[in-house]
């Protein structure tokens, strides 16, 4: 840790003379002079001399100093780490909530970099901050539950399946119990879908494909997206084919963007189920393709629609022997990956199309 101090024979001069700290070159244009400990053991010894509250005060000052600079974004992780160590002496409600939010954002960044263990630490600290200061799920229900959902997923990603199962049950109970909070009224369903999607993907990873498939169908039914009752696709597909021009598949590119969050999440569940249905349930595979395509035609295109169109093209070629139309849907899927940010689906789309 480097600090700003006044040059000359100031209070640090005896430490400089004893070579406990050194004057270092400025790290950037806004620093005139810097000091650092000559060895990490000396820094540790200095820290041992302080009481717990004094150390917390030091971290609080450092965190606030970083936050007051015009380069706050550059030092965001340092700010979070220092304030986390000072949380016991922070009594300002606004600072507490912001610290919990910053820990959550830092966890998402770490997760995106596959630093799962670090992401778990940030999420646990965010929950600790909220619990310790009396906010918990009562005062900040949305932030608290979003933390729980992410933590559940990360437990599964780090192979802590029993921990993930426990968190899944606890989080679902919180969502159901807190539906009367104003901040949750409009997003309870989306929170439930996100949580269901986490457990569906974890079951897929555990090769529990049938369980994942049945869970996904249950969630779709809850959303009012019912699969066809008939098992024969030649019975229910004709009604769907009336919704688009089979001789001009590329016209589907002109569908408006899908905006509704619930439909977007539902499409994510449908896409998660398609591969599993293809492998373990010939009965469910055409039904899931059917509801996915119907959802896109009725509500618009999005990144995950590319995956739906690609799988539907495989159904057209493999089951219905409609090769030209299947090829057109594959080309449509490829075009959509360029129109939307569909990087997650490009490998599958290209594999099917080629």
Tab-separated table of C-alpha atoms in Angstrom:
chain	number	residue	atom	x	y	z
A	1	UNK	CA	0.000	0.000	0.000
A	2	UNK	CA	1.409	3.367	-0.965
A	3	UNK	CA	0.396	6.648	0.664
A	4	UNK	CA	0.750	10.356	-0.018
A	5	UNK	CA	2.802	12.274	2.510
A	6	UNK	CA	4.532	15.625	2.713
A	7	UNK	CA	8.183	15.640	1.753
A	8	UNK	CA	10.982	16.820	4.008
A	9	UNK	CA	11.567	16.074	7.696
A	10	UNK	CA	8.019	15.111	8.427
A	11	UNK	CA	6.696	12.477	10.839
A	12	UNK	CA	7.920	9.700	8.529
A	13	UNK	CA	11.554	10.841	8.448
A	14	UNK	CA	12.752	8.575	11.320
A	15	UNK	CA	11.208	5.547	9.575
A	16	UNK	CA	12.915	6.543	6.320
A	17	UNK	CA	16.254	6.950	8.105
A	18	UNK	CA	15.844	3.499	9.673
A	19	UNK	CA	15.044	2.124	6.208
A	20	UNK	CA	11.668	0.830	7.353
A	21	UNK	CA	10.026	2.666	4.481
A	22	UNK	CA	11.341	3.927	1.168
A	23	UNK	CA	10.551	6.878	-1.024
A	24	UNK	CA	9.391	5.558	-4.381
A	25	UNK	CA	8.799	7.077	-7.784
A	26	UNK	CA	5.268	8.351	-8.424
A	27	UNK	CA	3.090	5.697	-10.046
A	28	UNK	CA	1.216	8.230	-12.142
A	29	UNK	CA	0.970	11.934	-12.960
A	30	UNK	CA	-1.259	12.867	-10.012
A	31	UNK	CA	1.189	11.650	-7.336
A	32	UNK	CA	4.070	13.921	-6.303
A	33	UNK	CA	5.713	11.568	-3.796
A	34	UNK	CA	5.040	8.065	-2.510
A	35	UNK	CA	6.250	5.857	0.287
A	36	UNK	CA	6.161	2.102	0.693
A	37	UNK	CA	7.295	-0.408	3.281
A	38	UNK	CA	10.735	-1.843	2.600
A	39	UNK	CA	9.445	-5.372	3.233
A	40	UNK	CA	6.054	-6.982	3.671
A	41	UNK	CA	7.129	-8.322	7.084
A	42	UNK	CA	7.635	-4.750	8.273
A	43	UNK	CA	4.155	-3.903	7.022
A	44	UNK	CA	2.770	-6.904	8.915
A	45	UNK	CA	4.614	-5.860	12.073
A	46	UNK	CA	3.196	-2.347	11.794
A	47	UNK	CA	-0.293	-3.779	11.415
A	48	UNK	CA	0.125	-6.031	14.480
A	49	UNK	CA	0.778	-2.969	16.623
A	50	UNK	CA	-2.697	-1.648	15.819
A	51	UNK	CA	-5.911	-2.777	17.484
A	52	UNK	CA	-8.714	-4.247	15.417
A	53	UNK	CA	-10.621	-0.971	15.426
A	54	UNK	CA	-7.506	1.019	14.505
A	55	UNK	CA	-6.843	-1.283	11.542
A	56	UNK	CA	-10.459	-0.883	10.466
A	57	UNK	CA	-10.072	2.902	10.685
A	58	UNK	CA	-6.971	2.735	8.476
A	59	UNK	CA	-8.792	0.655	5.862
A	60	UNK	CA	-11.779	2.999	6.005
A	61	UNK	CA	-9.550	6.032	5.399
A	62	UNK	CA	-7.763	4.327	2.516
A	63	UNK	CA	-11.032	3.217	0.932
A	64	UNK	CA	-12.514	6.698	1.202
A	65	UNK	CA	-9.323	8.268	-0.146
A	66	UNK	CA	-9.460	6.042	-3.221
A	67	UNK	CA	-13.183	6.794	-3.632
A	68	UNK	CA	-12.545	10.541	-3.514
A	69	UNK	CA	-10.071	10.448	-6.404
A	70	UNK	CA	-11.154	11.158	-9.986
A	71	UNK	CA	-9.938	7.641	-10.814
A	72	UNK	CA	-12.487	5.810	-8.690
A	73	UNK	CA	-13.260	3.266	-11.431
A	74	UNK	CA	-9.586	2.357	-11.746
A	75	UNK	CA	-9.400	1.524	-8.041
A	76	UNK	CA	-12.856	0.016	-7.619
A	77	UNK	CA	-11.590	-3.351	-6.342
A	78	UNK	CA	-9.193	-1.678	-3.904
A	79	UNK	CA	-12.048	0.464	-2.585
A	80	UNK	CA	-14.248	-2.589	-2.076
A	81	UNK	CA	-11.514	-4.617	-0.380
A	82	UNK	CA	-10.606	-1.816	2.042
A	83	UNK	CA	-14.208	-0.999	2.918
A	84	UNK	CA	-14.947	-4.699	3.427
A	85	UNK	CA	-12.264	-4.746	6.113
A	86	UNK	CA	-13.813	-1.683	7.748
A	87	UNK	CA	-17.445	-2.798	7.591
A	88	UNK	CA	-17.706	-3.224	11.378
A	89	UNK	CA	-17.250	0.506	11.939
A	90	UNK	CA	-19.340	1.763	9.005
A	91	UNK	CA	-22.705	2.990	10.277
A	92	UNK	CA	-23.910	5.015	7.303
A	93	UNK	CA	-26.828	3.173	5.668
A	94	UNK	CA	-26.143	4.574	2.210
A	95	UNK	CA	-22.508	3.423	2.360
A	96	UNK	CA	-23.548	-0.029	3.530
A	97	UNK	CA	-26.006	-0.533	0.676
A	98	UNK	CA	-23.520	0.745	-1.883
A	99	UNK	CA	-20.804	-1.553	-0.492
A	100	UNK	CA	-23.144	-4.540	-0.812
A	101	UNK	CA	-23.952	-3.502	-4.389
A	102	UNK	CA	-20.256	-3.061	-5.221
A	103	UNK	CA	-19.449	-6.512	-3.842
A	104	UNK	CA	-22.199	-7.945	-6.031
A	105	UNK	CA	-20.822	-6.196	-9.135
A	106	UNK	CA	-17.291	-7.358	-8.322
A	107	UNK	CA	-18.605	-10.917	-7.994
A	108	UNK	CA	-20.185	-10.737	-11.449
A	109	UNK	CA	-16.897	-9.514	-12.929
A	110	UNK	CA	-14.980	-12.318	-11.230
A	111	UNK	CA	-17.545	-14.865	-12.410
A	112	UNK	CA	-17.250	-13.606	-15.994
A	113	UNK	CA	-13.494	-14.211	-15.707
A	114	UNK	CA	-14.163	-17.749	-14.337
A	115	UNK	CA	-12.614	-16.723	-11.011
A	116	UNK	CA	-15.416	-18.547	-9.228
A	117	UNK	CA	-13.813	-18.795	-5.778
A	118	UNK	CA	-13.207	-15.030	-5.703
A	119	UNK	CA	-16.761	-14.394	-6.899
A	120	UNK	CA	-18.093	-16.528	-4.035
A	121	UNK	CA	-16.079	-14.477	-1.526
A	122	UNK	CA	-17.529	-11.212	-2.853
A	123	UNK	CA	-21.105	-12.555	-2.764
A	124	UNK	CA	-20.696	-13.909	0.754
A	125	UNK	CA	-19.294	-10.556	1.846
A	126	UNK	CA	-22.237	-8.736	0.231
A	127	UNK	CA	-24.691	-10.938	2.128
A	128	UNK	CA	-22.669	-10.510	5.331
A	129	UNK	CA	-22.713	-6.726	4.976
A	130	UNK	CA	-26.493	-6.710	4.531
A	131	UNK	CA	-27.104	-9.134	7.390
A	132	UNK	CA	-24.638	-7.519	9.776
A	133	UNK	CA	-26.148	-4.069	9.382
A	134	UNK	CA	-29.757	-5.205	9.631
A	135	UNK	CA	-30.726	-4.799	5.996
A	136	UNK	CA	-30.957	-8.448	4.932
A	137	UNK	CA	-33.927	-9.508	2.856
A	138	UNK	CA	-36.327	-7.148	4.632
A	139	UNK	CA	-34.861	-3.787	3.585
A	140	UNK	CA	-33.041	-4.815	0.392
A	141	UNK	CA	-34.934	-7.906	-0.818
A	142	UNK	CA	-34.027	-7.668	-4.509
A	143	UNK	CA	-30.287	-7.200	-3.931
A	144	UNK	CA	-30.279	-9.934	-1.294
A	145	UNK	CA	-32.064	-12.472	-3.499
A	146	UNK	CA	-29.949	-11.649	-6.580
A	147	UNK	CA	-26.897	-12.386	-4.421
A	148	UNK	CA	-28.412	-15.703	-3.351
A	149	UNK	CA	-29.191	-16.735	-6.939
A	150	UNK	CA	-25.653	-15.992	-8.095
A	151	UNK	CA	-24.191	-17.774	-5.082
A	152	UNK	CA	-26.347	-20.827	-5.798
A	153	UNK	CA	-25.054	-20.978	-9.365
A	154	UNK	CA	-21.445	-20.577	-8.263
A	155	UNK	CA	-21.796	-23.402	-5.753
A	156	UNK	CA	-22.858	-25.657	-8.617
A	157	UNK	CA	-20.068	-24.348	-10.855
A	158	UNK	CA	-17.490	-25.224	-8.180
A	159	UNK	CA	-18.975	-28.744	-7.775
A	160	UNK	CA	-20.465	-27.992	-4.352
A	161	UNK	CA	-23.738	-29.624	-5.354
A	162	UNK	CA	-25.079	-30.178	-1.838
A	163	UNK	CA	-24.379	-26.515	-1.015
A	164	UNK	CA	-26.080	-25.495	-4.245
A	165	UNK	CA	-29.162	-27.603	-3.461
A	166	UNK	CA	-29.416	-26.066	0.012
A	167	UNK	CA	-29.121	-22.520	-1.333
A	168	UNK	CA	-31.647	-23.283	-4.073
A	169	UNK	CA	-34.279	-24.246	-1.476
A	170	UNK	CA	-33.470	-21.285	0.779
A	171	UNK	CA	-33.581	-18.800	-2.089
A	172	UNK	CA	-36.872	-20.129	-3.451
A	173	UNK	CA	-38.400	-19.803	0.015
A	174	UNK	CA	-37.201	-16.197	0.220
A	175	UNK	CA	-38.694	-15.359	-3.179
A	176	UNK	CA	-42.053	-16.896	-2.291
A	177	UNK	CA	-42.207	-15.388	1.207
A	178	UNK	CA	-41.304	-11.866	0.098
A	179	UNK	CA	-43.734	-11.406	-2.786
A	180	UNK	CA	-45.509	-8.647	-0.899
A	181	UNK	CA	-42.516	-6.311	-0.915
A	182	UNK	CA	-43.021	-3.563	-3.496
A	183	UNK	CA	-39.567	-4.090	-5.013
A	184	UNK	CA	-40.372	-7.759	-5.672
A	185	UNK	CA	-43.928	-7.516	-6.964
A	186	UNK	CA	-42.888	-6.909	-10.558
A	187	UNK	CA	-39.932	-9.275	-10.661
A	188	UNK	CA	-40.884	-12.283	-8.536
A	189	UNK	CA	-41.556	-14.437	-11.588
A	190	UNK	CA	-38.298	-13.490	-13.304
A	191	UNK	CA	-36.359	-14.277	-10.109
A	192	UNK	CA	-37.983	-17.698	-9.907
A	193	UNK	CA	-37.163	-18.427	-13.551
A	194	UNK	CA	-33.524	-17.410	-13.058
A	195	UNK	CA	-33.270	-19.717	-10.067
A	196	UNK	CA	-34.972	-22.593	-11.885
A	197	UNK	CA	-32.577	-22.129	-14.809
A	198	UNK	CA	-29.614	-22.430	-12.447
A	199	UNK	CA	-30.787	-25.777	-11.098
A	200	UNK	CA	-31.758	-27.056	-14.569
A	201	UNK	CA	-28.251	-26.352	-15.876
A	202	UNK	CA	-26.708	-27.980	-12.813
A	203	UNK	CA	-28.774	-31.142	-13.307
A	204	UNK	CA	-27.681	-31.219	-16.947
A	205	UNK	CA	-24.057	-31.004	-15.786
A	206	UNK	CA	-24.726	-33.935	-13.420
A	207	UNK	CA	-26.175	-35.939	-16.337
A	208	UNK	CA	-29.627	-35.830	-14.720
A	209	UNK	CA	-31.100	-34.994	-18.103
A	210	UNK	CA	-34.577	-36.412	-17.576
A	211	UNK	CA	-34.914	-34.536	-14.261
A	212	UNK	CA	-33.769	-31.325	-15.959
A	213	UNK	CA	-36.201	-31.886	-18.820
A	214	UNK	CA	-39.190	-32.459	-16.554
A	215	UNK	CA	-38.262	-29.477	-14.374
A	216	UNK	CA	-38.040	-27.258	-17.448
A	217	UNK	CA	-41.438	-28.405	-18.709
A	218	UNK	CA	-42.880	-27.693	-15.253
A	219	UNK	CA	-41.473	-24.147	-15.320
A	220	UNK	CA	-42.810	-23.534	-18.834
A	221	UNK	CA	-46.263	-24.662	-17.724
A	222	UNK	CA	-46.034	-22.214	-14.824
A	223	UNK	CA	-45.364	-19.471	-17.375
A	224	UNK	CA	-48.421	-20.487	-19.382
A	225	UNK	CA	-46.305	-22.017	-22.166
A	226	UNK	CA	-47.873	-25.431	-22.607
A	227	UNK	CA	-46.381	-28.128	-24.787
A	228	UNK	CA	-48.682	-29.766	-27.349
A	229	UNK	CA	-50.680	-32.694	-25.982
A	230	UNK	CA	-50.374	-34.782	-29.148
A	231	UNK	CA	-47.205	-36.826	-29.553
A	232	UNK	CA	-47.291	-36.814	-33.355
A	233	UNK	CA	-45.589	-33.618	-34.666
A	234	UNK	CA	-47.441	-33.903	-37.987
A	235	UNK	CA	-50.635	-33.189	-36.037
A	236	UNK	CA	-49.672	-29.929	-34.310
A	237	UNK	CA	-47.021	-28.400	-36.611
A	238	UNK	CA	-49.401	-27.414	-39.463
A	239	UNK	CA	-51.001	-24.761	-37.240
A	240	UNK	CA	-47.566	-23.260	-36.566
A	241	UNK	CA	-46.603	-23.237	-40.246
A	242	UNK	CA	-49.555	-20.968	-40.966
A	243	UNK	CA	-47.820	-18.259	-38.913
A	244	UNK	CA	-44.953	-17.722	-41.380
A	245	UNK	CA	-44.298	-17.935	-45.109
A	246	UNK	CA	-42.598	-21.287	-45.725
A	247	UNK	CA	-41.307	-20.022	-49.091
A	248	UNK	CA	-39.701	-16.900	-47.587
A	249	UNK	CA	-38.038	-17.866	-44.294
A	250	UNK	CA	-35.668	-14.881	-44.416
A	251	UNK	CA	-38.694	-12.621	-43.807
A	252	UNK	CA	-38.480	-13.693	-40.156
A	253	UNK	CA	-35.409	-11.481	-39.886
A	254	UNK	CA	-37.762	-8.508	-39.898
A	255	UNK	CA	-39.491	-9.553	-36.686
A	256	UNK	CA	-39.145	-6.886	-33.965
A	257	UNK	CA	-36.670	-7.454	-31.129
A	258	UNK	CA	-38.020	-9.459	-28.216
A	259	UNK	CA	-38.206	-7.124	-25.192
A	260	UNK	CA	-40.223	-8.941	-22.540
A	261	UNK	CA	-37.875	-10.263	-19.832
A	262	UNK	CA	-40.145	-13.203	-19.016
A	263	UNK	CA	-40.185	-14.391	-22.628
A	264	UNK	CA	-36.411	-13.958	-22.875
A	265	UNK	CA	-35.917	-16.091	-19.762
A	266	UNK	CA	-38.445	-18.646	-21.024
A	267	UNK	CA	-36.487	-18.904	-24.260
A	268	UNK	CA	-33.317	-19.540	-22.253
A	269	UNK	CA	-35.039	-22.448	-20.538
A	270	UNK	CA	-36.290	-23.794	-23.877
A	271	UNK	CA	-32.767	-23.624	-25.299
A	272	UNK	CA	-31.352	-25.375	-22.236
A	273	UNK	CA	-33.833	-28.215	-22.768
A	274	UNK	CA	-33.451	-28.706	-26.524
A	275	UNK	CA	-30.213	-30.687	-26.501
A	276	UNK	CA	-31.381	-32.820	-23.599
A	277	UNK	CA	-34.702	-33.561	-25.292
A	278	UNK	CA	-32.881	-34.437	-28.536
A	279	UNK	CA	-30.744	-36.988	-26.670
A	280	UNK	CA	-33.179	-38.562	-24.196
A	281	UNK	CA	-36.748	-37.889	-25.370
A	282	UNK	CA	-37.835	-38.051	-29.017
A	283	UNK	CA	-41.329	-37.228	-27.772
A	284	UNK	CA	-40.369	-33.923	-26.129
A	285	UNK	CA	-37.857	-32.694	-28.726
A	286	UNK	CA	-40.337	-31.613	-31.445
A	287	UNK	CA	-42.684	-30.192	-28.796
A	288	UNK	CA	-39.954	-27.993	-27.316
A	289	UNK	CA	-38.904	-26.839	-30.794
A	290	UNK	CA	-42.560	-26.028	-31.453
A	291	UNK	CA	-43.051	-23.786	-28.386
A	292	UNK	CA	-39.672	-22.116	-28.967
A	293	UNK	CA	-40.461	-21.235	-32.572
A	294	UNK	CA	-43.978	-20.107	-31.697
A	295	UNK	CA	-42.605	-17.856	-28.950
A	296	UNK	CA	-40.177	-16.201	-31.392
A	297	UNK	CA	-42.740	-15.683	-34.163
A	298	UNK	CA	-45.247	-14.163	-31.745
A	299	UNK	CA	-42.862	-12.012	-29.692
A	300	UNK	CA	-39.840	-11.235	-31.864
A	301	UNK	CA	-36.182	-12.116	-32.333
A	302	UNK	CA	-33.292	-12.077	-29.890
A	303	UNK	CA	-29.870	-13.689	-29.541
A	304	UNK	CA	-31.258	-16.990	-28.253
A	305	UNK	CA	-33.745	-17.135	-31.160
A	306	UNK	CA	-30.790	-18.132	-33.366
A	307	UNK	CA	-30.468	-21.326	-31.354
A	308	UNK	CA	-34.194	-22.033	-31.702
A	309	UNK	CA	-34.111	-21.620	-35.476
A	310	UNK	CA	-31.020	-23.848	-35.750
A	311	UNK	CA	-32.618	-26.695	-33.821
A	312	UNK	CA	-35.841	-26.310	-35.766
A	313	UNK	CA	-33.850	-26.633	-39.008
A	314	UNK	CA	-32.487	-29.941	-37.726
A	315	UNK	CA	-36.029	-31.115	-36.976
A	316	UNK	CA	-37.214	-30.144	-40.468
A	317	UNK	CA	-34.393	-32.086	-42.128
A	318	UNK	CA	-34.269	-35.077	-39.789
A	319	UNK	CA	-37.932	-35.737	-39.082
A	320	UNK	CA	-39.958	-34.026	-41.777
A	321	UNK	CA	-37.552	-34.385	-44.754
A	322	UNK	CA	-38.069	-30.732	-45.708
A	323	UNK	CA	-34.466	-30.019	-46.583
A	324	UNK	CA	-34.795	-26.706	-48.414
A	325	UNK	CA	-36.834	-25.164	-45.627
A	326	UNK	CA	-34.469	-26.634	-43.047
A	327	UNK	CA	-31.504	-25.097	-44.859
A	328	UNK	CA	-33.269	-21.723	-44.934
A	329	UNK	CA	-33.828	-21.830	-41.164
A	330	UNK	CA	-30.155	-22.730	-40.637
A	331	UNK	CA	-29.137	-19.703	-42.717
A	332	UNK	CA	-31.583	-17.570	-40.752
A	333	UNK	CA	-29.944	-18.723	-37.509
A	334	UNK	CA	-26.485	-17.846	-38.849
A	335	UNK	CA	-27.647	-14.389	-39.874
A	336	UNK	CA	-29.171	-13.730	-36.452
A	337	UNK	CA	-25.891	-14.506	-34.681
A	338	UNK	CA	-24.436	-11.534	-36.516
A	339	UNK	CA	-27.410	-9.289	-35.879
A	340	UNK	CA	-27.512	-9.903	-32.123
A	341	UNK	CA	-24.825	-10.563	-29.537
A	342	UNK	CA	-25.195	-14.338	-29.833
A	343	UNK	CA	-21.626	-15.449	-29.166
A	344	UNK	CA	-22.794	-18.124	-26.735
A	345	UNK	CA	-24.816	-19.791	-29.497
A	346	UNK	CA	-22.448	-19.448	-32.463
A	347	UNK	CA	-20.692	-22.846	-32.016
A	348	UNK	CA	-23.977	-24.808	-31.963
A	349	UNK	CA	-25.522	-22.802	-34.757
A	350	UNK	CA	-22.491	-23.287	-36.990
A	351	UNK	CA	-22.291	-26.992	-36.170
A	352	UNK	CA	-25.943	-27.532	-37.141
A	353	UNK	CA	-25.809	-25.295	-40.208
A	354	UNK	CA	-22.746	-27.024	-41.595
